[in-house]
Amino acid sequence: MTFENTKSPILFTGIKCTVLLLTIAACISNPVFGQSKKIAKLPPNASLTDGVWLKGDLHVHSRHSKESSNNPVAKIISFSRSVGMDYLCITDHDNHVDGDVAHNTWADPEFKSDSLLLLYGAEWTTTRGHGNVFSAKPYDHKRLYDVRDQRDTVIGRVKNELGIHLSANHPSGKDHFGYSYDIIESIEVWNSAVWSRNANAIMIWDDMLSSGRKLTGRGGSDAHHGNPDTPDKATANSGQAKANYVGTPTTWVFAVKRTTQAVVDALTNGRVSISANPYAPRVEFYADLNVDGKMDMMMGDNAKATGKPVKFRVQLTGNALPEGNYTINIVKNGSKFGTYQVTGKTPAVEFTDTPAITGRSYYRVTVEGPATSYPQVPQSMALSGSMVGLSNPICFNFDPNF
Ligand SMILES: [Zn+2]
Ligand SMILES: [Zn+2]
């Protein structure tokens, strides 16, 4: 007895020291971004061809938000259809209806469409900032509203139980997102037509990506005001409809099919790019892992780095102005990596790089060039300036269990 009692504490301390040493060794062997865990085999990426590109707006306020004007649901839906949108999420302020969006926005007889995929959502409007919810089907939004002042762990659990996608809105502006980025799936990196206001949101996104959070970057016009039907209906804010409305910017998703669930899934997975408006070219970003001439992954995808070179391809699809010169900027791990000038009907560029075999790497793209005309929102072009579009990252060694 006496012998055992004196031995065991020493043995115990010995085990603790070994664990500590192993932990330190793991940290040293994998120093990039401080990543210490070894990534298991990653699941294969989905098909690059079995799917459909769908465009829409993920942040629009209707008359169910108290500060909106001339913006009934039917007007938003018919406008969206007229400019070729495929999906839409009307995100009214939940605090304006005490969290009961189900009996307001969603119960509005105008909340229906034969051709447009209507997501269910709301702007979670709290003292700690704003976030958008996206859901393929109705959910109990009141539950999320009711926990808004609780700890992030509680909110995250409720969000998971509801099965919804939660997204940080205008994260660096007024009403920034004051919650943990561990409880969200995406971040609004392009809010409204005024592109220049988004610089800090992009910086936060790069920080989060560098931390291993594979957050999807998405857009949202945050439009509140429609064109008045008659001049006497005009308000002090009516002019905004000509500068910022549905589609400024436009978020493209590569969905496996044309359903609301596929749109939300694509958003969560990051197969997403953002364009200045519905007519501007779409940025597509692919990678060929084994350099066999066939692309294997696209933006939002994640693969294990092999230590061999990877060929990347950036392409502008759609209404690229044939005489336009576009500047493609590549960002790698938050820093400028390369700049290319492209032109033509389908401007494209390829480049090669070798993602580090240890630690995480990501590559993303921004495109600048001539503004594409958006006659329905004519003043938006000047506000977006030369910003044409941006991609989501292609990722290496991101742990899906972050
Ligand atoms: Zn907001
Ligand atoms: Zn808003």
CSV table of N, CA and C in Angstrom, one decimal, residues 46-131:
chain,number,residue,atom,x,y,z
A,46,ALA,N,-17.4,17.8,-54.6
A,46,ALA,CA,-18.6,17.5,-55.5
A,46,ALA,C,-18.2,17.7,-57.0
A,47,SER,N,-19.1,17.3,-57.8
A,47,SER,CA,-18.9,17.4,-59.3
A,47,SER,C,-18.8,18.9,-59.7
A,48,LEU,N,-17.9,19.2,-60.7
A,48,LEU,CA,-17.8,20.6,-61.2
A,48,LEU,C,-18.8,20.8,-62.3
A,49,THR,N,-19.5,19.8,-62.7
A,49,THR,CA,-20.4,20.0,-63.9
A,49,THR,C,-21.8,19.7,-63.6
A,50,ASP,N,-22.1,18.8,-62.6
A,50,ASP,CA,-23.5,18.4,-62.3
A,50,ASP,C,-24.1,19.5,-61.4
A,51,GLY,N,-24.5,20.6,-62.0
A,51,GLY,CA,-25.1,21.6,-61.1
A,51,GLY,C,-25.5,22.8,-62.0
A,52,VAL,N,-26.0,23.8,-61.4
A,52,VAL,CA,-26.5,25.0,-62.1
A,52,VAL,C,-26.1,26.3,-61.4
A,53,TRP,N,-25.6,27.2,-62.1
A,53,TRP,CA,-25.3,28.5,-61.5
A,53,TRP,C,-26.6,29.3,-61.3
A,54,LEU,N,-26.9,29.7,-60.1
A,54,LEU,CA,-28.1,30.5,-59.8
A,54,LEU,C,-27.7,31.8,-59.2
A,55,LYS,N,-28.4,32.9,-59.5
A,55,LYS,CA,-28.0,34.2,-59.0
A,55,LYS,C,-29.2,34.8,-58.2
A,56,GLY,N,-28.8,35.6,-57.2
A,56,GLY,CA,-29.8,36.2,-56.3
A,56,GLY,C,-29.3,37.2,-55.4
A,57,ASP,N,-30.2,37.7,-54.5
A,57,ASP,CA,-29.8,38.7,-53.5
A,57,ASP,C,-30.2,38.1,-52.1
A,58,LEU,N,-29.3,38.3,-51.2
A,58,LEU,CA,-29.4,37.6,-49.9
A,58,LEU,C,-29.7,38.6,-48.8
A,59,HIS,N,-30.0,39.8,-49.1
A,59,HIS,CA,-30.2,40.8,-48.0
A,59,HIS,C,-31.1,41.9,-48.6
A,60,VAL,N,-32.4,41.8,-48.4
A,60,VAL,CA,-33.4,42.8,-48.9
A,60,VAL,C,-34.5,43.0,-47.9
A,61,HIS,N,-34.9,44.2,-47.7
A,61,HIS,CA,-35.9,44.6,-46.7
A,61,HIS,C,-37.2,44.9,-47.4
A,62,SER,N,-38.3,44.4,-46.9
A,62,SER,CA,-39.6,44.7,-47.5
A,62,SER,C,-40.4,45.7,-46.5
A,63,ARG,N,-41.6,45.9,-46.8
A,63,ARG,CA,-42.5,46.8,-46.0
A,63,ARG,C,-42.6,46.3,-44.6
A,64,HIS,N,-42.2,45.0,-44.3
A,64,HIS,CA,-42.3,44.5,-42.9
A,64,HIS,C,-41.1,44.9,-42.1
A,65,SER,N,-40.2,45.7,-42.7
A,65,SER,CA,-39.2,46.4,-41.9
A,65,SER,C,-39.6,47.8,-41.8
A,66,LYS,N,-39.6,48.4,-40.6
A,66,LYS,CA,-40.3,49.6,-40.3
A,66,LYS,C,-39.7,50.8,-41.1
A,67,GLU,N,-38.4,50.8,-41.3
A,67,GLU,CA,-37.8,51.9,-42.0
A,67,GLU,C,-37.7,51.8,-43.5
A,68,SER,N,-38.4,50.8,-44.1
A,68,SER,CA,-38.4,50.6,-45.5
A,68,SER,C,-39.5,51.5,-46.1
A,69,SER,N,-39.4,51.8,-47.4
A,69,SER,CA,-40.4,52.6,-48.0
A,69,SER,C,-40.7,52.1,-49.5
A,70,ASN,N,-41.9,52.1,-49.9
A,70,ASN,CA,-42.3,51.7,-51.3
A,70,ASN,C,-41.7,50.3,-51.6
A,71,ASN,N,-41.7,49.4,-50.7
A,71,ASN,CA,-41.0,48.1,-51.0
A,71,ASN,C,-41.9,46.9,-50.5
A,72,PRO,N,-43.1,46.8,-51.1
A,72,PRO,CA,-43.9,45.6,-50.8
A,72,PRO,C,-43.2,44.4,-51.3
A,73,VAL,N,-43.5,43.2,-50.8
A,73,VAL,CA,-42.9,41.9,-51.2
A,73,VAL,C,-43.1,41.7,-52.7
A,74,ALA,N,-44.3,42.0,-53.2
A,74,ALA,CA,-44.6,41.7,-54.6
A,74,ALA,C,-43.7,42.6,-55.5
A,75,LYS,N,-43.4,43.8,-55.1
A,75,LYS,CA,-42.6,44.6,-55.9
A,75,LYS,C,-41.1,44.1,-56.0
A,76,ILE,N,-40.6,43.6,-54.9
A,76,ILE,CA,-39.3,43.0,-54.8
A,76,ILE,C,-39.2,41.8,-55.7
A,77,ILE,N,-40.2,40.9,-55.6
A,77,ILE,CA,-40.2,39.7,-56.4
A,77,ILE,C,-40.3,39.9,-57.9
A,78,SER,N,-41.2,40.9,-58.2
A,78,SER,CA,-41.4,41.1,-59.7
A,78,SER,C,-40.1,41.8,-60.3
A,79,PHE,N,-39.5,42.7,-59.5
A,79,PHE,CA,-38.3,43.3,-60.0
A,79,PHE,C,-37.2,42.2,-60.1
A,80,SER,N,-37.1,41.3,-59.1
A,80,SER,CA,-36.0,40.3,-59.1
A,80,SER,C,-36.2,39.4,-60.4
A,81,ARG,N,-37.4,39.0,-60.7
A,81,ARG,CA,-37.7,38.2,-61.9
A,81,ARG,C,-37.3,39.0,-63.1
A,82,SER,N,-37.6,40.3,-63.1
A,82,SER,CA,-37.4,41.1,-64.4
A,82,SER,C,-35.9,41.2,-64.7
A,83,VAL,N,-35.0,41.1,-63.7
A,83,VAL,CA,-33.6,41.2,-63.9
A,83,VAL,C,-32.9,39.8,-63.9
A,84,GLY,N,-33.7,38.8,-64.0
A,84,GLY,CA,-33.2,37.4,-64.2
A,84,GLY,C,-32.7,36.7,-63.0
A,85,MET,N,-33.2,37.1,-61.8
A,85,MET,CA,-32.7,36.4,-60.6
A,85,MET,C,-33.4,35.0,-60.5
A,86,ASP,N,-32.6,34.1,-59.9
A,86,ASP,CA,-33.1,32.8,-59.7
A,86,ASP,C,-33.6,32.5,-58.3
A,87,TYR,N,-33.0,33.2,-57.3
A,87,TYR,CA,-33.4,33.0,-55.9
A,87,TYR,C,-33.4,34.4,-55.2
A,88,LEU,N,-34.0,34.4,-54.0
A,88,LEU,CA,-34.1,35.7,-53.3
A,88,LEU,C,-34.3,35.3,-51.8
A,89,CYS,N,-33.7,36.1,-50.9
A,89,CYS,CA,-34.0,36.0,-49.5
A,89,CYS,C,-34.4,37.4,-49.0
A,90,ILE,N,-35.7,37.5,-48.6
A,90,ILE,CA,-36.1,38.8,-48.0
A,90,ILE,C,-35.8,38.7,-46.5
A,91,THR,N,-35.0,39.6,-46.0
A,91,THR,CA,-34.5,39.5,-44.7
A,91,THR,C,-35.0,40.8,-43.9
A,92,ASP,N,-36.2,40.7,-43.4
A,92,ASP,CA,-36.7,41.9,-42.6
A,92,ASP,C,-36.1,41.8,-41.2
A,93,HIS,N,-36.1,43.0,-40.6
A,93,HIS,CA,-35.6,43.1,-39.2
A,93,HIS,C,-36.5,42.4,-38.3
A,94,ASP,N,-36.0,41.3,-37.6
A,94,ASP,CA,-36.9,40.5,-36.7
A,94,ASP,C,-37.4,41.3,-35.5
A,95,ASN,N,-36.6,42.3,-35.1
A,95,ASN,CA,-37.0,43.1,-33.9
A,95,ASN,C,-38.2,44.0,-34.1
A,96,HIS,N,-38.5,44.2,-35.4
A,96,HIS,CA,-39.6,45.1,-35.8
A,96,HIS,C,-40.9,44.3,-35.6
A,97,VAL,N,-40.8,43.0,-35.5
A,97,VAL,CA,-42.0,42.2,-35.3
A,97,VAL,C,-41.9,41.2,-34.1
A,98,ASP,N,-41.0,41.7,-33.2
A,98,ASP,CA,-40.8,40.8,-32.0
A,98,ASP,C,-40.4,39.4,-32.3
A,99,GLY,N,-39.6,39.2,-33.3
A,99,GLY,CA,-39.1,37.9,-33.7
A,99,GLY,C,-40.1,37.1,-34.5
A,100,ASP,N,-41.3,37.6,-34.7
A,100,ASP,CA,-42.4,36.8,-35.3
A,100,ASP,C,-42.4,37.0,-36.9
A,101,VAL,N,-41.3,36.7,-37.6
A,101,VAL,CA,-41.3,36.9,-39.0
A,101,VAL,C,-42.3,35.9,-39.7
A,102,ALA,N,-42.6,34.8,-39.0
A,102,ALA,CA,-43.5,33.8,-39.6
A,102,ALA,C,-44.9,34.3,-39.8
A,103,HIS,N,-45.3,35.2,-39.0
A,103,HIS,CA,-46.6,35.8,-39.2
A,103,HIS,C,-46.6,37.2,-39.8
A,104,ASN,N,-45.5,37.6,-40.3
A,104,ASN,CA,-45.4,38.8,-41.0
A,104,ASN,C,-44.8,38.6,-42.4
A,105,THR,N,-43.5,38.7,-42.6
A,105,THR,CA,-43.0,38.5,-44.0
A,105,THR,C,-43.4,37.2,-44.7
A,106,TRP,N,-43.3,36.1,-44.0
A,106,TRP,CA,-43.6,34.8,-44.6
A,106,TRP,C,-45.1,34.6,-44.8
A,107,ALA,N,-45.9,35.3,-43.9
A,107,ALA,CA,-47.4,35.1,-44.0
A,107,ALA,C,-48.0,36.1,-45.0
A,108,ASP,N,-47.2,37.0,-45.5
A,108,ASP,CA,-47.7,38.0,-46.5
A,108,ASP,C,-48.2,37.2,-47.7
A,109,PRO,N,-49.4,37.5,-48.1
A,109,PRO,CA,-50.0,36.8,-49.3
A,109,PRO,C,-49.1,37.0,-50.6
A,110,GLU,N,-48.3,38.1,-50.6
A,110,GLU,CA,-47.4,38.3,-51.7
A,110,GLU,C,-46.1,37.5,-51.7
A,111,PHE,N,-45.9,36.8,-50.6
A,111,PHE,CA,-44.7,36.0,-50.4
A,111,PHE,C,-44.8,34.7,-51.1
A,112,LYS,N,-44.8,34.7,-52.4
A,112,LYS,CA,-44.9,33.5,-53.2
A,112,LYS,C,-44.4,33.8,-54.6
A,113,SER,N,-43.8,32.7,-55.3
A,113,SER,CA,-43.4,32.9,-56.7
A,113,SER,C,-43.3,31.6,-57.4
A,114,ASP,N,-43.7,31.6,-58.6
A,114,ASP,CA,-43.7,30.3,-59.4
A,114,ASP,C,-42.2,30.1,-59.9
A,115,SER,N,-41.5,31.2,-60.2
A,115,SER,CA,-40.2,31.1,-60.9
A,115,SER,C,-39.0,31.4,-60.0
A,116,LEU,N,-39.2,32.1,-58.9
A,116,LEU,CA,-38.1,32.5,-58.1
A,116,LEU,C,-38.1,31.6,-56.9
A,117,LEU,N,-36.9,31.1,-56.5
A,117,LEU,CA,-36.7,30.3,-55.3
A,117,LEU,C,-36.7,31.3,-54.1
A,118,LEU,N,-37.7,31.2,-53.3
A,118,LEU,CA,-37.7,32.1,-52.1
A,118,LEU,C,-37.2,31.4,-50.9
A,119,LEU,N,-36.1,31.9,-50.4
A,119,LEU,CA,-35.5,31.4,-49.1
A,119,LEU,C,-36.3,32.0,-48.0
A,120,TYR,N,-36.3,31.2,-46.8
A,120,TYR,CA,-36.9,31.8,-45.6
A,120,TYR,C,-35.8,32.4,-44.8
A,121,GLY,N,-36.0,33.6,-44.3
A,121,GLY,CA,-34.9,34.2,-43.5
A,121,GLY,C,-35.4,35.4,-42.8
A,122,ALA,N,-34.5,36.1,-42.2
A,122,ALA,CA,-34.7,37.4,-41.5
A,122,ALA,C,-33.4,38.0,-41.1
A,123,GLU,N,-33.4,39.3,-40.9
A,123,GLU,CA,-32.2,39.9,-40.3
A,123,GLU,C,-32.3,39.9,-38.8
A,124,TRP,N,-31.5,39.1,-38.2
A,124,TRP,CA,-31.4,38.9,-36.7
A,124,TRP,C,-30.8,40.2,-36.2
A,125,THR,N,-31.6,41.1,-35.6
A,125,THR,CA,-31.3,42.5,-35.3
A,125,THR,C,-31.2,42.6,-33.8
A,126,THR,N,-30.0,42.7,-33.3
A,126,THR,CA,-29.8,42.6,-31.9
A,126,THR,C,-28.9,43.7,-31.4
A,127,THR,N,-28.7,43.9,-30.1
A,127,THR,CA,-27.8,44.9,-29.5
A,127,THR,C,-26.4,44.6,-29.8
A,128,ARG,N,-26.1,43.3,-30.2
A,128,ARG,CA,-24.7,42.9,-30.5
A,128,ARG,C,-24.5,42.9,-32.0
A,129,GLY,N,-25.4,43.4,-32.8
A,129,GLY,CA,-25.2,43.5,-34.2
A,129,GLY,C,-26.2,42.7,-35.0
A,130,HIS,N,-25.9,42.6,-36.3
A,130,HIS,CA,-26.9,42.0,-37.2
A,130,HIS,C,-26.3,40.8,-37.9
A,131,GLY,N,-27.2,39.8,-38.1
A,131,GLY,CA,-26.8,38.6,-38.9
A,131,GLY,C,-28.0,38.2,-39.7
